[in-house]
mmCIF file of C-alpha atoms in Angstrom:
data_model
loop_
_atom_site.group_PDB
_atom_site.id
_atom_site.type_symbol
_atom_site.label_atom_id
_atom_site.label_comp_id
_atom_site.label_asym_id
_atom_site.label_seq_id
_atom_site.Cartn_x
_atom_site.Cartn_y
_atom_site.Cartn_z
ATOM 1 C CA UNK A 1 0.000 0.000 0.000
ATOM 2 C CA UNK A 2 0.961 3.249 -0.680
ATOM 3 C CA UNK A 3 2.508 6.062 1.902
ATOM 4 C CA UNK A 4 -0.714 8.562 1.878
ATOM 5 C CA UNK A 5 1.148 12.063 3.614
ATOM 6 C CA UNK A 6 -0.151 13.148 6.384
ATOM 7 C CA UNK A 7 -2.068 16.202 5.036
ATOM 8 C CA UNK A 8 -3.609 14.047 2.835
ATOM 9 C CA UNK A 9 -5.265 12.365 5.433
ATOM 10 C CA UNK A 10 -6.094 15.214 7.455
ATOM 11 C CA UNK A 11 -7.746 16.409 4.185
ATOM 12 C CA UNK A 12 -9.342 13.263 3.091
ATOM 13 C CA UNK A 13 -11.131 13.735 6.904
ATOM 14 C CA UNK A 14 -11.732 16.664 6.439
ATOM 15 C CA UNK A 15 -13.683 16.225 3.294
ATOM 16 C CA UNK A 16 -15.671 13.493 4.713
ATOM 17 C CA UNK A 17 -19.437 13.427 6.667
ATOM 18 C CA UNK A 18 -19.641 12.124 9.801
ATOM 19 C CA UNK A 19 -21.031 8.345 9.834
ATOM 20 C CA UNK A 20 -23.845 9.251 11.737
ATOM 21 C CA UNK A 21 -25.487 11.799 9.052
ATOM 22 C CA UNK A 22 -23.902 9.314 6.425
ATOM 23 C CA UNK A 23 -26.554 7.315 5.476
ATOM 24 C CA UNK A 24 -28.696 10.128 5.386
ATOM 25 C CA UNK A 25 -26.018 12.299 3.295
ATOM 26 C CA UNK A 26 -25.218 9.632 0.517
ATOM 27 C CA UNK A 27 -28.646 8.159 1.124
ATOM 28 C CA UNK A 28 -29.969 7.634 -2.893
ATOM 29 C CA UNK A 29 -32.562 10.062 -4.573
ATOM 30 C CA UNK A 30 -35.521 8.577 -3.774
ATOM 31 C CA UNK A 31 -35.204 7.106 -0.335
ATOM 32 C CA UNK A 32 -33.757 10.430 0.566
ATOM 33 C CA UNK A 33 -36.978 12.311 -0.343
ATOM 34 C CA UNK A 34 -38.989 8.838 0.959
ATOM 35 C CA UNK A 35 -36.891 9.635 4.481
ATOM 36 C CA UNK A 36 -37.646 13.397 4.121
ATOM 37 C CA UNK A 37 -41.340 13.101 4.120
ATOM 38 C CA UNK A 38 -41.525 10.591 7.126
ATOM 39 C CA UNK A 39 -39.266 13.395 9.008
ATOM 40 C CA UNK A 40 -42.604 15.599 7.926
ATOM 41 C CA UNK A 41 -45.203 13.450 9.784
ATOM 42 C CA UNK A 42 -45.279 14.352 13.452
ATOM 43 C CA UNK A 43 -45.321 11.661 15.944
ATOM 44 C CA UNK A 44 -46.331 14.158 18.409
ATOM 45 C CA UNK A 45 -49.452 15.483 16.346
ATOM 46 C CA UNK A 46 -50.491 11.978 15.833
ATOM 47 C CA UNK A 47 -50.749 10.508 19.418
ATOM 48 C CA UNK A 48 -52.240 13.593 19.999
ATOM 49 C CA UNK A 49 -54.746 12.827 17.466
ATOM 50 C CA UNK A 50 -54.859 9.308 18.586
ATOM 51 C CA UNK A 51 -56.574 10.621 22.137
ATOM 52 C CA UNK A 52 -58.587 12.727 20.686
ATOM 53 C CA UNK A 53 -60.291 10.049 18.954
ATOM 54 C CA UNK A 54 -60.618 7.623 21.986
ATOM 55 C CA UNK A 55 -61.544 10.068 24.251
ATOM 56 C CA UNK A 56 -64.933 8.644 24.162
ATOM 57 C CA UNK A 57 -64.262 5.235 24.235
ATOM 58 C CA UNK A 58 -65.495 2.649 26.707
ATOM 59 C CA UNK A 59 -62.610 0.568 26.844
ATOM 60 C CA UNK A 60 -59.538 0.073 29.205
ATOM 61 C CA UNK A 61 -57.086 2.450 29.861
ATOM 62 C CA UNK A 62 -54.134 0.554 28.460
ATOM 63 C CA UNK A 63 -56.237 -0.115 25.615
ATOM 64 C CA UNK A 64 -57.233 3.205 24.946
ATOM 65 C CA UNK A 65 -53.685 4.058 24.936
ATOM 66 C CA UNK A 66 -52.422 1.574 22.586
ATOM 67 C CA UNK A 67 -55.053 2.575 20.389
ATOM 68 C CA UNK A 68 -54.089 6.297 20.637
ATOM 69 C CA UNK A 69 -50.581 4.976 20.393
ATOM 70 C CA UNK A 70 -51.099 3.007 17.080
ATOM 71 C CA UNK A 71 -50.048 6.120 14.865
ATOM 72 C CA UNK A 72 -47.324 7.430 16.460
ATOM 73 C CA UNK A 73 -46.003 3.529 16.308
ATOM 74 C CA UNK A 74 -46.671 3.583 12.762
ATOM 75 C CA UNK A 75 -44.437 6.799 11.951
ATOM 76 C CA UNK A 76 -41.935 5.814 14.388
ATOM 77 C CA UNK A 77 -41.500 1.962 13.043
ATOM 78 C CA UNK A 78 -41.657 3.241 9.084
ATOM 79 C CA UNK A 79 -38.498 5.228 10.373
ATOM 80 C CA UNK A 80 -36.507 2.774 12.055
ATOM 81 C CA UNK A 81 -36.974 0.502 9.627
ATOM 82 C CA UNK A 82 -35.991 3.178 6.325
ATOM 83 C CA UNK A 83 -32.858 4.306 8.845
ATOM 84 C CA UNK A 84 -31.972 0.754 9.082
ATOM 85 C CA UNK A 85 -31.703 0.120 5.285
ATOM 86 C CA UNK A 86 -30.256 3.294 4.854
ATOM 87 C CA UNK A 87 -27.501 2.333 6.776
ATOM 88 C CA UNK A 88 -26.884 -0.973 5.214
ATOM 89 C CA UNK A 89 -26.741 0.694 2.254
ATOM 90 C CA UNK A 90 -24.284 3.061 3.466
ATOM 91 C CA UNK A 91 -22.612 -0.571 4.321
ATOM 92 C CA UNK A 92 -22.768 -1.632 1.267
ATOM 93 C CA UNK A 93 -21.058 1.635 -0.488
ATOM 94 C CA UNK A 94 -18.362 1.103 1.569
ATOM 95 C CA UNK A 95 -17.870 -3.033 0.365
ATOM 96 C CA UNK A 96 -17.960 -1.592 -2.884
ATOM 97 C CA UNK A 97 -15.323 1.078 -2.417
ATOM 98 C CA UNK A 98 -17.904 3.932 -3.284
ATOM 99 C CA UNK A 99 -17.150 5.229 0.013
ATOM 100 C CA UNK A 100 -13.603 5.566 2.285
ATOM 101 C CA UNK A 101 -13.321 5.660 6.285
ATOM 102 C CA UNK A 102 -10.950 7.331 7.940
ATOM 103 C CA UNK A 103 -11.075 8.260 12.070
ATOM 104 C CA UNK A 104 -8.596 8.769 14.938
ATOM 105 C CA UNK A 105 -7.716 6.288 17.531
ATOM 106 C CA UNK A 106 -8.323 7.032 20.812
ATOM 107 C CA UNK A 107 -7.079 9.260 23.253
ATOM 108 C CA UNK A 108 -7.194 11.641 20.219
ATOM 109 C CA UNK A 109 -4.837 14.901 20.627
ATOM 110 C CA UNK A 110 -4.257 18.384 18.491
ATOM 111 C CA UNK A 111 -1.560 16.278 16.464
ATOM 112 C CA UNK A 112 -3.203 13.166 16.110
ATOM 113 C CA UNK A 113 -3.667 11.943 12.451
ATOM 114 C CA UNK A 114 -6.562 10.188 11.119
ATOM 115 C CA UNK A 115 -5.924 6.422 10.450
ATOM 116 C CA UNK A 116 -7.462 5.009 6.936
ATOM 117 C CA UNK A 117 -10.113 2.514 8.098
ATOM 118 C CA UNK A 118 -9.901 -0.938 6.296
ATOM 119 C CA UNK A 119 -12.697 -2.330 4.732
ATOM 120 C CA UNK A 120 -12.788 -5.769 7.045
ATOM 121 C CA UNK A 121 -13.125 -3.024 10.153
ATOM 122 C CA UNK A 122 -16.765 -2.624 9.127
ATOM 123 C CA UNK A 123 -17.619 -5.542 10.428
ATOM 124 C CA UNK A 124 -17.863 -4.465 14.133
ATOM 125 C CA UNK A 125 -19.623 -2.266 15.910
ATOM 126 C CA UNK A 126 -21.400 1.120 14.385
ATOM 127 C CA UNK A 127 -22.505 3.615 17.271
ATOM 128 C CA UNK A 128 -23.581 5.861 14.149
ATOM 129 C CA UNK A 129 -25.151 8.517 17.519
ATOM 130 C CA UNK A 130 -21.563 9.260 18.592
ATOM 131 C CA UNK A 131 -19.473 8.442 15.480
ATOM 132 C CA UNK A 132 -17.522 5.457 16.412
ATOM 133 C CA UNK A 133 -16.583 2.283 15.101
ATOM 134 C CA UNK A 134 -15.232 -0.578 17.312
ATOM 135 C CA UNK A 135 -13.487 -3.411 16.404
ATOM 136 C CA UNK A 136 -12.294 -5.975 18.407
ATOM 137 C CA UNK A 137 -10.094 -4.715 20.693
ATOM 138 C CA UNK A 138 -9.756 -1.167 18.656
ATOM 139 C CA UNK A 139 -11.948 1.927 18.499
ATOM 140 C CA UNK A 140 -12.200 4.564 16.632
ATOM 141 C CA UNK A 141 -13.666 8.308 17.029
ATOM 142 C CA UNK A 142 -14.847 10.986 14.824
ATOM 143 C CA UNK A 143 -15.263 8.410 11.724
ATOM 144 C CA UNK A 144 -15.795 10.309 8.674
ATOM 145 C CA UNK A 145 -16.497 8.686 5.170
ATOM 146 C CA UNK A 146 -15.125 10.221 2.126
ATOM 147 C CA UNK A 147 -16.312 9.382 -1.690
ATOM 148 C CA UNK A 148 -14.275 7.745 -3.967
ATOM 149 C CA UNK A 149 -14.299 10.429 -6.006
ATOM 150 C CA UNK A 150 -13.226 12.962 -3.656
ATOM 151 C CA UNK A 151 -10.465 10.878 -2.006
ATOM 152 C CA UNK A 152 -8.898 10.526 -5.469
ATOM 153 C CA UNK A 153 -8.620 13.892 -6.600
ATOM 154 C CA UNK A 154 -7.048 14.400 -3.003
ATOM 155 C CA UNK A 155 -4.666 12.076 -3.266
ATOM 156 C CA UNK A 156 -3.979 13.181 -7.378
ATOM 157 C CA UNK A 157 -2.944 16.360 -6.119
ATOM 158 C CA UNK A 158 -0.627 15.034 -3.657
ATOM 159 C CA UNK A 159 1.376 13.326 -6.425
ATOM 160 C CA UNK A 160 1.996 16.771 -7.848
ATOM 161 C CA UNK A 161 4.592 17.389 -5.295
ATOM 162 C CA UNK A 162 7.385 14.463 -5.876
ATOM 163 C CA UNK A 163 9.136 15.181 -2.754
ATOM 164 C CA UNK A 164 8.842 11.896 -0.781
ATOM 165 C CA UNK A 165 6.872 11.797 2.311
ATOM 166 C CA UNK A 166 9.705 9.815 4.242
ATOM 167 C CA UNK A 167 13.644 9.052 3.312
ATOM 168 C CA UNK A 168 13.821 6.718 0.726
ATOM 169 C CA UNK A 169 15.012 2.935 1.937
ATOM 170 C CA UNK A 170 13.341 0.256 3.822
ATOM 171 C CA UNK A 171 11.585 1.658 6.296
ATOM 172 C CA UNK A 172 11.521 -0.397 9.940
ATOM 173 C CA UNK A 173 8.513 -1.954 11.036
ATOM 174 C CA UNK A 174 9.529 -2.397 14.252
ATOM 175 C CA UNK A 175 7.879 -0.324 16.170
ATOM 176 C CA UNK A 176 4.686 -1.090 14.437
ATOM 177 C CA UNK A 177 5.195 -4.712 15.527
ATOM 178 C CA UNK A 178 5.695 -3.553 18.619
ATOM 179 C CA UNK A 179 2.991 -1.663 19.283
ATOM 180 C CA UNK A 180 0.695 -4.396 17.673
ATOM 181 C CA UNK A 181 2.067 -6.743 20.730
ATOM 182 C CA UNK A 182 1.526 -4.169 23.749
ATOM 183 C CA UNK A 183 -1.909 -3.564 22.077
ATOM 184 C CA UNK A 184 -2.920 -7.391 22.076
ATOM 185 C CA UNK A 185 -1.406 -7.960 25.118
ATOM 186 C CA UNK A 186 -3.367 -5.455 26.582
ATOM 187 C CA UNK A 187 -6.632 -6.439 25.174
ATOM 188 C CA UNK A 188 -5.679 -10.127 26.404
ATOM 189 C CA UNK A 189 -5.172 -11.665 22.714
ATOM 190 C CA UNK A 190 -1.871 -13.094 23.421
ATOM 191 C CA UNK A 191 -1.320 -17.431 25.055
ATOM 192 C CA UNK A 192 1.964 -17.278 26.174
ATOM 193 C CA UNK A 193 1.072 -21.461 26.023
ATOM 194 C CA UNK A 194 0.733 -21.018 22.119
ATOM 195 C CA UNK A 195 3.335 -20.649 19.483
ATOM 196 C CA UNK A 196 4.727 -17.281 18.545
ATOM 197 C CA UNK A 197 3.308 -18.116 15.239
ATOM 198 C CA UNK A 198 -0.126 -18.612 15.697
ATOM 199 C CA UNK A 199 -0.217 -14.903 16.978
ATOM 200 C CA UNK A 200 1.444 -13.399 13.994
ATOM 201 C CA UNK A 201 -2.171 -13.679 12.433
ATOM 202 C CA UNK A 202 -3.331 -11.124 14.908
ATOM 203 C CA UNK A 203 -0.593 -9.121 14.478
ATOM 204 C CA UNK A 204 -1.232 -8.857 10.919
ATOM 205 C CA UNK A 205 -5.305 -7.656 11.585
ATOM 206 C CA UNK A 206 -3.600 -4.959 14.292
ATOM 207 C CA UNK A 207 -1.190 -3.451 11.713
ATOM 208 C CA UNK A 208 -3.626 -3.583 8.794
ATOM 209 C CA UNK A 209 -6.314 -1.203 11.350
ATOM 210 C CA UNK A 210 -3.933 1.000 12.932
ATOM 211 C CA UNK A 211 -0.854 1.197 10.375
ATOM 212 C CA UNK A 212 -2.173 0.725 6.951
ATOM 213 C CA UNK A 213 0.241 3.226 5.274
ATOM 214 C CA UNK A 214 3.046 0.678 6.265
ATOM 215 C CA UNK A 215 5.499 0.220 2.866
ATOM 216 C CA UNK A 216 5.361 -3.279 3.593
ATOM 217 C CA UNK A 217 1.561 -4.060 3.395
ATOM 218 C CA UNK A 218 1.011 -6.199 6.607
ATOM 219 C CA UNK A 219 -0.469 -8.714 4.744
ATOM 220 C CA UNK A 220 2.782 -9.717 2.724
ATOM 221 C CA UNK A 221 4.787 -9.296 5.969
ATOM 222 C CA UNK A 222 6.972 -12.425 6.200
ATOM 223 C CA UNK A 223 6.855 -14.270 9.287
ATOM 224 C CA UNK A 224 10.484 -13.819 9.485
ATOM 225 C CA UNK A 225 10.096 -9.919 10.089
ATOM 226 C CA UNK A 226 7.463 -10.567 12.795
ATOM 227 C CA UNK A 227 9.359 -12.815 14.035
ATOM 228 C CA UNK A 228 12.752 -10.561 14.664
ATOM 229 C CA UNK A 229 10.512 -7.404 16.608
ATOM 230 C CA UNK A 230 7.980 -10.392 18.242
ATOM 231 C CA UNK A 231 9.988 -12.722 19.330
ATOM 232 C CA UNK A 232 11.676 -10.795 21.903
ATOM 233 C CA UNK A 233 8.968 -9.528 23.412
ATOM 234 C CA UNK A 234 6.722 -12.884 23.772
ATOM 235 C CA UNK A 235 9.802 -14.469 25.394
ATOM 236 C CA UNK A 236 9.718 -11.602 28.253
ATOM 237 C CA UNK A 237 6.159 -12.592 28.753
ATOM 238 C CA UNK A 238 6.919 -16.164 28.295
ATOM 239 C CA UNK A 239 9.138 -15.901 31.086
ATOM 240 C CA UNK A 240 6.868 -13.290 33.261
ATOM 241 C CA UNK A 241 3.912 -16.656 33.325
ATOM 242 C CA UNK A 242 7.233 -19.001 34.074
ATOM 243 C CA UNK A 243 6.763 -20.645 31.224
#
């Protein structure tokens, strides 16, 4: 994968909608107008209207109010259900590569730069109220999507200027190993009963989330790299359980 520069990413944030007014945002013609006039009926006027018309009715109270109730429930489960396929669509964009993620990992600071957000990350848990994406043991804040078509023309113009991002060589991954194993350690991924290669999987998943700008894309890091920056450290803990 690619270096992307760090104002690129800033700006490919930047350019993006928050998740949570995403699906509404990108939602498609017709369901956005379909969405638009739901927003138009009032919940509010309708229980309201649902009283009115069992004020004179003989029947129990909790019946009385389900019946008054029965409109409002109406509007309000038309909504969630619309929302909900809205947001699978939204989903869906993103499988397809119509639409790009990018957020900051937490504790976010003035100088923190936004992370690109891999497609497999999707897969766990949207709170699309507060903007943030968990996975596994990972989360993510402020998640913006971007459009295809607006993350390439950012990234275009950032191959105007030749001037490489970094020095030019093989960069070290060590530290990015490293941080993958205090991260799983922490989050309690790691059997210091298991083989050092059976975590190098994980450590793999970790580097694609957190460092995908890595020149050597994690998933065609050789087990012998891992190995050299992972090894040391699982021994330590290794010998910490007195194994």
């Amino acid at each position: 994968m690619a270096d992307i520069a760090e104002t690129q990413l800033r700006a490919l944030w930047r350019a993006g909608v928050y998740v949570g007014r995403s699906w509404e945002t990108y939602a498609h013609p017709d369901l956005k107008s379909r969405w638009n006039a739901l927003k138009e009926e009032s919940a509010i006027d309708a229980f309201s209207q649902g009283m009115q018309q069992v004020a004179t009715s003989e029947a129990e109270p909790f019946e009385k109010f389900n019946q008054a109730f029965a409109g409002t429930r109406d509007i309000l489960t038309k909504r969630s259900a619309l929302m909900g396929k809205l947001q699978k669509n939204i989903l869906a964009y993103i499988a397809k590569g119509h639409l790009h993620g990018f957020g900051f990992e937490r504790p976010r600071t003035l100088d923190t730069v936004p992370v690109v957000i891999p497609k497999g990350a999707w897969s766990g848990r949207i709170d699309w109220e507060n903007n943030t994406l968990t996975f596994e043991s990972i989360k993510l804040v402020e998640v913006r999507l971007t459009t295809n078509r607006i993350r390439n023309e950012i990234l275009e113009r950032g191959n105007v200027d030749k001037t490489p991002v970094r020095p030019q060589g093989r960069p070290t991954v060590r530290h990015a190993i490293e941080a993958a194993f205090y991260a799983l350690n922490e989050a309690g991924k790691l059997d210091p009963k298991a083989s050092q290669m059976s975590h190098y999987p994980l450590v793999k998943e970790w580097l694609e989330l957190n460092r995908p700008d890595l020149k050597v894309p994690p998933a065609h890091m050789s087990p012998k790299t891992i190995n050299k920056y992972f090894s040391p450290l699982f021994n330590d803990l290794k010998e910490t359980h007195n194994l």
